[in-house]
Structure formats: structure tokens, C-alpha cells
Short mmCIF file of C-alpha atoms (C1' of nucleotides) in Angstrom, two decimals:
data_model
loop_
_atom_site.label_atom_id
_atom_site.label_comp_id
_atom_site.label_asym_id
_atom_site.label_seq_id
_atom_site.Cartn_x
_atom_site.Cartn_y
_atom_site.Cartn_z
CA MET A 1 0.00 0.00 0.00
CA PRO A 2 2.18 2.81 -1.26
CA ASP A 3 1.31 6.39 -0.39
CA ARG A 4 -0.20 8.63 -3.00
CA LYS A 5 3.03 10.39 -3.86
CA THR A 6 4.67 7.05 -4.60
CA ALA A 7 1.68 5.92 -6.64
CA LEU A 8 1.97 9.10 -8.70
CA LEU A 9 5.68 8.53 -9.26
CA ASP A 10 5.00 4.94 -10.28
CA SER A 11 2.34 6.03 -12.74
CA ALA A 12 4.53 8.79 -14.17
CA GLU A 13 7.50 6.48 -14.55
CA ARG A 14 5.47 3.84 -16.37
CA ALA A 15 4.03 6.48 -18.71
CA ALA A 16 7.34 8.24 -19.36
CA ARG A 17 9.09 4.97 -20.11
CA SER A 18 6.45 3.82 -22.56
CA ARG A 19 5.62 7.13 -24.25
CA GLY A 20 8.53 9.50 -23.55
CA PHE A 21 8.75 12.72 -21.57
CA ASP A 22 6.56 14.70 -23.95
CA GLY A 23 4.17 11.79 -24.35
CA PHE A 24 2.44 11.75 -20.98
CA SER A 25 0.40 14.28 -19.09
CA TYR A 26 -1.03 15.02 -15.66
CA ALA A 27 -4.37 13.90 -17.09
CA ASP A 28 -2.96 10.42 -17.72
CA MET A 29 -1.64 10.18 -14.18
CA ALA A 30 -4.91 11.47 -12.73
CA ARG A 31 -6.88 8.80 -14.59
CA ASP A 32 -4.36 6.19 -13.56
CA VAL A 33 -4.26 6.98 -9.84
CA GLY A 34 -7.87 8.06 -9.46
CA ILE A 35 -7.58 11.70 -8.45
CA ARG A 36 -7.92 15.04 -10.27
CA THR A 37 -5.08 16.80 -12.05
CA ALA A 38 -5.23 19.74 -9.63
CA SER A 39 -4.43 17.37 -6.77
CA ILE A 40 -1.26 16.23 -8.46
CA HIS A 41 0.05 19.80 -8.34
CA TYR A 42 -0.14 19.60 -4.54
CA HIS A 43 2.46 16.79 -4.61
CA PHE A 44 4.45 18.02 -7.59
CA PRO A 45 3.93 21.75 -8.27
CA SER A 46 5.30 21.53 -11.81
CA LYS A 47 6.23 18.87 -14.31
CA ALA A 48 9.86 19.87 -13.79
CA ASP A 49 9.51 18.96 -10.10
CA LEU A 50 7.91 15.67 -11.02
CA SER A 51 10.61 14.70 -13.49
CA ALA A 52 13.36 15.70 -11.05
CA ALA A 53 11.79 13.40 -8.44
CA LEU A 54 11.54 10.68 -11.07
CA MET A 55 15.22 10.93 -12.03
CA SER A 56 16.29 11.15 -8.42
CA ARG A 57 14.42 7.97 -7.50
CA TYR A 58 15.72 6.26 -10.62
CA HIS A 59 19.33 7.16 -9.82
CA GLU A 60 19.07 5.82 -6.27
CA SER A 61 17.36 2.69 -7.48
CA PHE A 62 20.14 1.86 -9.94
CA ALA A 63 22.88 2.72 -7.45
CA GLU A 64 21.27 0.16 -5.14
CA ILE A 65 21.01 -2.41 -7.95
CA CYS A 66 24.69 -2.03 -8.83
CA ALA A 67 25.69 -2.35 -5.18
CA GLN A 68 23.65 -5.54 -4.85
CA ILE A 69 25.20 -7.00 -7.99
CA ASP A 70 28.66 -6.28 -6.57
CA ALA A 71 27.67 -7.97 -3.31
CA ARG A 72 26.19 -11.07 -4.92
CA HIS A 73 28.59 -11.66 -7.80
CA GLY A 74 32.37 -11.83 -7.57
CA THR A 75 33.43 -12.18 -11.20
CA ALA A 76 33.30 -9.59 -13.96
CA SER A 77 31.29 -11.84 -16.25
CA ALA A 78 28.69 -12.59 -13.58
CA ARG A 79 28.30 -8.87 -12.85
CA LEU A 80 27.93 -7.99 -16.53
CA ILE A 81 25.36 -10.75 -17.07
CA ALA A 82 23.42 -9.58 -14.01
CA LEU A 83 23.29 -6.03 -15.37
CA ILE A 84 22.08 -7.23 -18.75
CA ASP A 85 19.39 -9.31 -17.01
CA CYS A 86 18.35 -6.23 -15.11
CA TYR A 87 17.94 -4.17 -18.29
CA ARG A 88 16.07 -7.02 -19.97
CA LEU A 89 13.68 -7.33 -17.04
CA ALA A 90 13.21 -3.57 -16.77
CA HIS A 91 12.13 -3.18 -20.32
CA GLY A 92 9.33 -5.68 -19.81
CA ASP A 93 8.98 -7.44 -23.15
CA ALA A 94 9.58 -4.34 -25.26
CA GLN A 95 6.87 -2.36 -23.47
CA ARG A 96 9.16 0.11 -21.75
CA VAL A 97 12.63 1.60 -22.06
CA CYS A 98 14.94 2.81 -19.31
CA LEU A 99 13.89 6.22 -17.93
CA CYS A 100 17.26 7.48 -19.03
CA VAL A 101 16.50 6.55 -22.66
CA ALA A 102 13.03 8.04 -22.45
CA PHE A 103 14.38 11.37 -21.21
CA SER A 104 17.43 11.47 -23.49
CA ILE A 105 15.50 12.17 -26.70
CA SER A 106 13.38 14.87 -25.09
CA ARG A 107 16.46 16.55 -23.71
CA GLU A 108 15.44 19.99 -24.91
CA SER A 109 12.15 19.77 -23.04
CA LEU A 110 13.88 19.01 -19.74
CA SER A 111 14.75 21.57 -17.08
CA THR A 112 18.46 22.19 -16.69
CA GLN A 113 18.29 20.43 -13.34
CA VAL A 114 16.87 17.23 -14.85
CA ALA A 115 19.32 17.41 -17.77
CA GLY A 116 22.06 17.49 -15.13
CA GLN A 117 20.58 14.51 -13.31
CA LEU A 118 20.48 12.64 -16.61
CA GLY A 119 24.19 13.22 -17.10
CA ALA A 120 24.94 12.20 -13.52
CA PHE A 121 23.01 8.95 -13.94
CA ARG A 122 24.88 8.09 -17.12
CA THR A 123 28.23 8.87 -15.51
CA MET A 124 27.42 6.62 -12.55
CA MET A 125 26.44 3.73 -14.80
CA ARG A 126 29.45 4.13 -17.08
CA ASP A 127 31.82 4.26 -14.14
CA TRP A 128 30.31 1.12 -12.63
CA ILE A 129 30.50 -0.77 -15.94
CA GLU A 130 34.08 0.41 -16.44
CA ALA A 131 34.99 -1.08 -13.07
CA VAL A 132 33.47 -4.38 -14.18
CA PHE A 133 35.65 -4.40 -17.31
CA ARG A 134 38.73 -3.48 -15.30
CA LEU A 135 38.02 -6.45 -13.06
CA ALA A 136 37.70 -8.55 -16.21
CA GLN A 137 41.26 -7.66 -17.18
CA THR A 138 42.33 -9.22 -13.87
CA ASP A 139 40.01 -12.21 -13.55
CA GLY A 140 39.83 -12.98 -17.29
CA THR A 141 36.12 -13.84 -17.27
CA ILE A 142 35.30 -11.57 -20.22
CA ALA A 143 37.18 -12.09 -23.49
CA ASP A 144 39.39 -9.48 -25.18
CA VAL A 145 39.09 -6.46 -22.93
CA ALA A 146 41.56 -3.87 -24.20
CA ASP A 147 40.02 -0.57 -23.13
CA PRO A 148 37.65 -0.67 -20.11
CA ALA A 149 36.47 2.94 -20.60
CA ALA A 150 35.57 2.28 -24.23
CA GLU A 151 33.87 -1.00 -23.29
CA ALA A 152 31.80 0.81 -20.69
CA ALA A 153 30.63 3.49 -23.12
CA ALA A 154 29.83 0.79 -25.67
CA THR A 155 27.97 -1.41 -23.20
CA LEU A 156 25.73 1.39 -21.94
CA ALA A 157 24.98 2.46 -25.53
CA LEU A 158 24.33 -1.16 -26.49
CA LEU A 159 21.95 -1.79 -23.58
CA GLU A 160 19.96 1.34 -24.34
CA GLY A 161 20.05 0.79 -28.08
CA ALA A 162 18.85 -2.78 -27.60
CA GLN A 163 15.86 -1.61 -25.57
CA LEU A 164 15.11 0.96 -28.23
CA SER A 165 15.31 -1.63 -31.01
CA ALA A 166 12.96 -4.00 -29.25
CA ARG A 167 10.56 -1.19 -28.46
CA ALA A 168 10.60 0.23 -31.99
CA GLU A 169 9.73 -3.11 -33.53
CA ASN A 170 7.57 -4.32 -30.67
CA ALA A 171 9.73 -7.43 -30.67
CA PRO A 172 11.19 -8.56 -27.32
CA ALA A 173 13.61 -10.90 -29.11
CA ARG A 174 15.48 -7.93 -30.61
CA PHE A 175 16.91 -7.16 -27.18
CA ASP A 176 18.55 -10.55 -26.91
CA ASP A 177 19.65 -10.48 -30.55
CA ALA A 178 21.56 -7.27 -29.86
CA LEU A 179 23.14 -8.60 -26.64
CA ARG A 180 24.08 -12.07 -27.97
CA SER A 181 27.64 -11.27 -29.04
CA MET A 182 28.38 -9.44 -25.81
CA LEU A 183 27.00 -12.32 -23.73
CA SER A 184 29.11 -14.83 -25.64
CA ARG A 185 32.23 -12.92 -24.61
CA ALA A 186 31.22 -13.34 -20.97
CA SER A 187 30.92 -17.08 -20.71
CA MET B 1 16.36 26.26 -54.12
CA PRO B 2 14.21 23.42 -52.86
CA ASP B 3 10.45 23.58 -53.32
CA ARG B 4 8.27 24.38 -50.35
CA LYS B 5 7.26 20.79 -49.70
CA THR B 6 10.91 19.78 -49.46
CA ALA B 7 11.67 22.77 -47.24
CA LEU B 8 8.87 21.65 -44.90
CA LEU B 9 10.20 18.10 -44.81
CA ASP B 10 13.69 19.42 -44.07
CA SER B 11 12.39 21.56 -41.24
CA ALA B 12 10.29 18.75 -39.78
CA GLU B 13 13.15 16.29 -39.97
CA ARG B 14 15.55 18.63 -38.21
CA ALA B 15 12.98 19.31 -35.50
CA ALA B 16 11.97 15.67 -35.02
CA ARG B 17 15.58 14.58 -34.78
CA SER B 18 16.47 17.19 -32.20
CA ARG B 19 13.29 17.20 -30.10
CA GLY B 20 11.47 13.93 -30.87
CA PHE B 21 8.14 13.23 -32.56
CA ASP B 22 6.04 14.75 -29.78
CA GLY B 23 8.44 17.63 -29.40
CA PHE B 24 7.78 19.63 -32.55
CA SER B 25 4.70 21.26 -33.98
CA TYR B 26 3.32 22.80 -37.14
CA ALA B 27 3.93 26.18 -35.51
CA ASP B 28 7.68 25.45 -35.37
CA MET B 29 7.76 24.50 -39.03
CA ALA B 30 5.71 27.55 -40.00
CA ARG B 31 8.16 29.87 -38.22
CA ASP B 32 11.08 28.01 -39.76
CA VAL B 33 9.88 28.06 -43.36
CA GLY B 34 8.08 31.41 -43.24
CA ILE B 35 4.47 30.46 -43.89
CA ARG B 36 1.35 29.94 -41.72
CA THR B 37 0.40 26.68 -40.09
CA ALA B 38 -2.76 26.44 -42.17
CA SER B 39 -0.65 26.40 -45.34
CA ILE B 40 1.26 23.37 -44.12
CA HIS B 41 -1.96 21.40 -44.04
CA TYR B 42 -2.25 21.96 -47.79
CA HIS B 43 0.99 19.99 -48.28
CA PHE B 44 0.52 17.53 -45.41
CA PRO B 45 -3.13 17.22 -44.33
CA SER B 46 -2.26 15.63 -40.99
CA LYS B 47 0.81 15.05 -38.87
CA ALA B 48 0.47 11.35 -39.70
CA ASP B 49 0.85 12.20 -43.40
CA LEU B 50 3.86 14.35 -42.64
CA SER B 51 5.60 11.69 -40.59
CA ALA B 52 4.88 9.02 -43.21
CA ALA B 53 6.52 11.26 -45.84
CA LEU B 54 9.42 11.83 -43.48
CA MET B 55 10.01 8.10 -42.89
CA SER B 56 9.58 7.33 -46.57
CA ARG B 57 12.21 9.86 -47.59
CA TYR B 58 14.50 8.68 -44.80
CA HIS B 59 14.23 5.06 -45.91
CA GLU B 60 15.08 5.90 -49.53
CA SER B 61 17.94 8.11 -48.42
CA PHE B 62 19.57 5.34 -46.38
CA ALA B 63 18.99 2.73 -49.06
CA GLU B 64 20.91 5.03 -51.41
CA ILE B 65 23.67 5.58 -48.85
CA CYS B 66 24.12 1.83 -48.33
CA ALA B 67 24.22 1.24 -52.08
CA GLN B 68 26.89 3.91 -52.47
CA ILE B 69 28.97 2.43 -49.68
CA ASP B 70 28.80 -0.96 -51.41
CA ALA B 71 29.88 0.65 -54.68
CA ARG B 72 32.79 2.57 -53.19
CA HIS B 73 34.17 0.09 -50.67
CA GLY B 74 35.05 -3.53 -51.35
CA THR B 75 35.99 -4.81 -47.89
CA ALA B 76 33.74 -5.48 -44.91
CA SER B 77 35.80 -3.26 -42.60
CA ALA B 78 35.73 -0.32 -45.04
CA ARG B 79 31.96 -0.65 -45.38
CA LEU B 80 31.45 -0.79 -41.61
CA ILE B 81 33.69 2.22 -41.05
CA ALA B 82 31.82 4.14 -43.75
CA LEU B 83 28.49 3.41 -42.06
CA ILE B 84 29.81 4.54 -38.69
CA ASP B 85 31.12 7.74 -40.31
CA CYS B 86 27.70 8.30 -41.80
CA TYR B 87 25.98 7.99 -38.41
CA ARG B 88 28.56 10.24 -36.79
CA LEU B 89 28.08 12.88 -39.46
CA ALA B 90 24.29 12.59 -39.33
CA HIS B 91 24.11 13.24 -35.65
CA GLY B 92 25.98 16.53 -36.07
CA ASP B 93 27.97 16.94 -32.86
CA ALA B 94 25.28 15.53 -30.58
CA GLN B 95 22.65 17.92 -31.88
CA ARG B 96 20.49 15.32 -33.60
CA VAL B 97 19.74 11.62 -33.55
CA CYS B 98 18.70 9.37 -36.41
CA LEU B 99 15.02 9.83 -37.34
CA CYS B 100 14.56 6.19 -36.51
CA VAL B 101 15.73 6.78 -32.93
CA ALA B 102 13.57 9.89 -32.61
CA PHE B 103 10.47 7.98 -33.68
CA SER B 104 11.21 4.80 -31.73
CA ILE B 105 10.56 6.27 -28.32
CA SER B 106 7.33 7.93 -29.40
CA ARG B 107 6.14 4.70 -30.96
CA GLU B 108 2.71 4.90 -29.31
CA SER B 109 2.09 8.32 -30.82
CA LEU B 110 2.75 7.09 -34.36
CA SER B 111 0.12 5.95 -36.84
CA THR B 112 0.19 2.23 -37.57
CA GLN B 113 1.49 3.05 -41.04
CA VAL B 114 4.50 4.95 -39.71
CA ALA B 115 5.14 2.27 -37.09
CA GLY B 116 5.29 -0.19 -39.98
CA GLN B 117 7.69 2.02 -41.89
CA LEU B 118 9.87 2.20 -38.80
CA GLY B 119 10.08 -1.59 -38.67
CA ALA B 120 10.82 -1.79 -42.39
CA PHE B 121 13.65 0.73 -42.07
CA ARG B 122 15.22 -1.20 -39.22
CA THR B 123 14.94 -4.48 -41.12
CA MET B 124 16.64 -2.96 -44.15
CA MET B 125 19.52 -1.61 -42.08
CA ARG B 126 19.97 -4.82 -40.12
CA ASP B 127 19.98 -6.90 -43.30
CA TRP B 128 22.57 -4.65 -44.91
CA ILE B 129 24.82 -4.74 -41.83
CA GLU B 130 24.43 -8.52 -41.62
CA ALA B 131 25.69 -8.80 -45.21
CA VAL B 132 28.73 -6.72 -44.22
CA PHE B 133 29.53 -9.13 -41.38
CA ARG B 134 29.00 -12.15 -43.62
CA LEU B 135 31.50 -10.64 -46.04
CA ALA B 136 33.85 -10.18 -43.07
CA GLN B 137 33.78 -13.93 -42.45
CA THR B 138 35.15 -14.33 -45.97
CA ASP B 139 37.57 -11.43 -46.30
CA GLY B 140 38.71 -11.43 -42.68
CA THR B 141 38.81 -7.65 -42.34
CA ILE B 142 36.77 -7.59 -39.11
CA ALA B 143 38.03 -9.61 -36.14
CA ASP B 144 36.11 -12.43 -34.46
CA VAL B 145 32.84 -12.55 -36.39
CA ALA B 146 30.94 -15.62 -35.17
CA ASP B 147 27.30 -14.70 -35.75
CA PRO B 148 26.60 -12.09 -38.49
CA ALA B 149 22.91 -11.75 -37.54
CA ALA B 150 23.77 -11.06 -33.90
CA GLU B 151 26.54 -8.66 -34.96
CA ALA B 152 24.07 -6.78 -37.14
CA ALA B 153 21.51 -6.40 -34.36
CA ALA B 154 24.27 -5.30 -31.98
CA THR B 155 25.78 -2.82 -34.42
CA LEU B 156 22.47 -1.10 -35.16
CA ALA B 157 21.69 -0.91 -31.44
CA LEU B 158 25.19 0.38 -30.72
CA LEU B 159 25.02 3.09 -33.40
CA GLU B 160 21.67 4.33 -32.14
CA GLY B 161 22.63 4.01 -28.49
CA ALA B 162 25.83 5.93 -29.16
CA GLN B 163 23.88 8.80 -30.73
CA LEU B 164 21.54 8.76 -27.78
CA SER B 165 24.41 8.84 -25.27
CA ALA B 166 26.06 11.78 -26.97
CA ARG B 167 22.75 13.63 -27.23
CA ALA B 168 21.79 12.96 -23.62
CA GLU B 169 25.05 14.35 -22.29
CA ASN B 170 25.47 16.99 -25.01
CA ALA B 171 28.92 15.50 -25.51
CA PRO B 172 29.93 14.62 -29.09
CA ALA B 173 32.89 12.58 -27.82
CA ARG B 174 30.52 10.02 -26.28
CA PHE B 175 29.67 8.78 -29.75
CA ASP B 176 33.27 7.90 -30.52
CA ASP B 177 33.82 6.50 -27.04
CA ALA B 178 31.00 4.02 -27.64
CA LEU B 179 32.23 3.05 -31.11
CA ARG B 180 35.94 2.74 -30.24
CA SER B 181 35.97 -0.99 -29.49
CA MET B 182 33.98 -1.80 -32.61
CA LEU B 183 36.29 0.32 -34.78
CA SER B 184 39.37 -1.38 -33.33
CA ARG B 185 37.99 -4.73 -34.54
CA ALA B 186 37.80 -3.30 -38.06
CA SER B 187 41.35 -2.18 -38.64
"C1'" DG C 1 -0.81 27.87 -52.69
"C1'" DT C 2 -1.22 30.93 -49.11
"C1'" DC C 3 -3.85 33.69 -46.27
"C1'" DT C 4 -7.23 35.05 -42.06
"C1'" DA C 5 -10.26 33.40 -38.88
"C1'" DT C 6 -11.74 30.07 -36.03
"C1'" DA C 7 -12.89 25.85 -34.02
"C1'" DA C 8 -12.27 22.18 -30.57
"C1'" DG C 9 -9.43 20.09 -27.55
"C1'" DA C 10 -5.41 19.11 -24.64
"C1'" DG C 11 -1.73 20.83 -21.84
"C1'" DG C 12 0.15 22.83 -17.43
"C1'" DA C 13 -1.07 25.61 -13.76
"C1'" DT C 14 -3.64 28.47 -9.98
"C1'" DA C 15 -7.42 30.08 -6.59
"C1'" DG C 16 -10.22 29.07 -3.20
"C1'" DA C 17 -13.83 26.02 -1.00
"C1'" DC C 18 -14.17 21.90 1.79
"C1'" DG D 1 -5.07 16.58 0.58
"C1'" DT D 2 -8.51 16.73 -2.60
"C1'" DC D 3 -12.02 18.98 -4.90
"C1'" DT D 4 -14.45 22.35 -8.50
"C1'" DA D 5 -13.85 25.98 -11.37
"C1'" DT D 6 -11.16 28.55 -14.20
"C1'" DC D 7 -7.19 30.56 -16.98
"C1'" DC D 8 -4.04 30.83 -20.60
"C1'" DT D 9 -1.43 28.79 -23.97
"C1'" DC D 10 -0.34 25.56 -27.47
"C1'" DT D 11 -1.79 22.15 -30.93
"C1'" DT D 12 -3.97 20.07 -34.79
"C1'" DA D 13 -7.24 20.92 -38.05
"C1'" DT D 14 -10.99 23.12 -41.11
"C1'" DA D 15 -13.65 26.81 -43.84
"C1'" DG D 16 -13.55 30.06 -47.01
"C1'" DA D 17 -11.50 34.42 -49.12
"C1'" DC D 18 -7.81 35.85 -52.32
#
DNA sequence: GTCTATAAGAGGATAGAC
DNA sequence: GTCTATCCTCTTATAGAC
């Protein structure tokens, strides 16, 4: 039984990730949660406030996920596979993309604060992935790692691009098609 | 001196690729081209018509580009590098993404016709890239090609994800960061 | 082909009652 | 906290004059 504010964030996140930042409205959320649009402004005065709260929660959530992966998995390959599983699960059979992807295209519609949060999220993820590839150079569980920073940038782009591909074609299998080569390096 | 219809398509494409499908309006195009919004409806009765024309032109344009790459470059690595160069150029220092990327996120806002065109474009590109990787298995100019279909899906996702990364962070270098590992396989 | 005028609706947002 | 009522702006689209 989440409180109303959480229910609103959940609704907004679902909508943003399936229709983009410019593709959902307070009216959608109101219908979804069962209150009037005016009431939403009590919790989130403006859409900029709402999206900042959305990004903030998303950032914390992924920081937690990465920490848990580190705690549960000791090898680079296991950590990479766990992250890929997480992205696959999150995009729910091609129905949603990562919030980061959803906001990236609408960058010009975002407040400067949210644009900053978007950059911070991407930096966090890239740094974490880079650490995984650096570990791989030591433990040898991922093949042919020459440049961990480049691998990290490529992996983040690949994960997001794979979600986008699957979403564009409404074909969940596209996600796994795009990740197949990367997964084969990690086994 | 392009005709007005072409000028409108150019304006719409620029806008869609920098702000997304839901992020541009007839008013923007009218300001851009120097006519009134009502006049645009003479050329494109609805936004669905406009976006169909946009996708159609985009599809033909890339089919032509791929054909020219085939004509000019004989090796798999040269063809792959040429495609990457084309995507880098097209995204103009992180200012724009591919039309396909721009439309993918707003998939639910698109007419069924345009959604179909989106799928057809992606299939064309994936097939062409797959042929490049099949050639690589013969001419050996790209390292470690095990599964051309998987490589094609990954490459398309990587190219689009790289554009998205650069756009999200307003950092042109992100595109090359993400492509570095792939380029090092092709040299 | 392009214009003015206008419709009809959706969007974000506020004021004030309860 | 939530409501009704309301505002203003933007958006797509149409009618009809020129």
C-alpha cells in the first residue's frame, strides 16, 4: 500500500518509459491513480519537479542495484550478465525503455536540473561498468578487454540501443539479438 | 532552391531529430519556413501524413547511402567504417539523432502506417549490416565474427545508443567512445 | 498555394472552497 | 489533501477568401 506520492511517481514512470517525456500528461496520471489533475500539483507543483523526483528515485534505485550485484557476484562476467538481465527485465517485453533513454531524446524539453541529473546517472552507470571491465582484465572472465572505458561506453549504448530496437519493432527478441555477441564474450 | 514541400520536410526532420516526434509542432515549421500553419496542411493534411513522408524519404535516403557504400568500398571493414562515419556525421555533434531513434521512443504516438515504416527501415539496415559481417567472415577484415545476424543487431543498437548517449550528455565525444571498441575490430 | 479566422481540444497551472 | 472551477497557452485541423 504505497502512499499517493509514490503511486503518482509509479504512474509517471510507467508512462514516461512507454511514451517518452513529452508523451504523458497530468491527465494520464490522474486517470491512472484516481484523483484530479489539480491534486497532483499539490504533490508536484510543476512537471519539472515531477521529473526531477523521477530521475532522483531512478538514480538511487540503480545505485542500489549495482551495489547488490557487486555484493552477490564476484566475477566480472557474472556482474555484466546480471546487469544485462536487469535491463532485460526492466524493459518488460519491449513495453518500456529505461527512464534514461526516455528522457534522453526529449532533452530539450527538460529543465536544466533534470538534464544534469540525466548526465549524472549516465556517468554513474558508465563508471560502474568500467569497473566491471577493469576487473575482467584481472580475472579474465570476459574475453578481449583492451580498453575498459571504451567498453563501458559501448555497453551502456548497447543496452539502451537494444531496448530501443525492441521497443521500436515491438519485438522482445530484438533485445537478446543485440546482446548475444556481448554475452558470448562473458561465458 | 528546394520547393516548399521539401523545405517543410527538411524543417520537420531537423525538429523531429532534435526534439522527438512529440516535441515539434506545425507552428515550429511555420516559423522556420516562413508560412502559416494552415498552409502546411495543404501539403501535409495531418501530422500522420507528414511523418509518413518523413520516414519514406528517410528510408530511400539510407537505401541510397548503403548502395553507395557498397559501390565505393570492397571490404567489410571499409563498409562498416563508412556506415559509422555516416551515423557520426548525421548526428551533427550531438545535436540530432537518427530519425529512426527519434520515432522509436514515441512509438505509441505514431500511426500504424508509420510504425510499420519504422520496422521496415530497421529491417533494411539490419539486413545490410548482416551482409557486411557475412563478407567479413570471408575477407577477414573484421576480427572475431561468429554470428553475423547477432553482430548486425548489436551494431544497429550500438550506433543508435551511441547517438543517444552523446545527445543525452550533449557531448559529441561520447559517440566515438561508444564506437571505439567496434572500430578497433575493423582495422 | 497561401492567407485570415476560427474551431475544438489538450496541456500545465492556480485560486479558493471543503 | 482533494475537490471544483477557471485561466491561458499551445496544438492540430478546417472553412472560405484571395
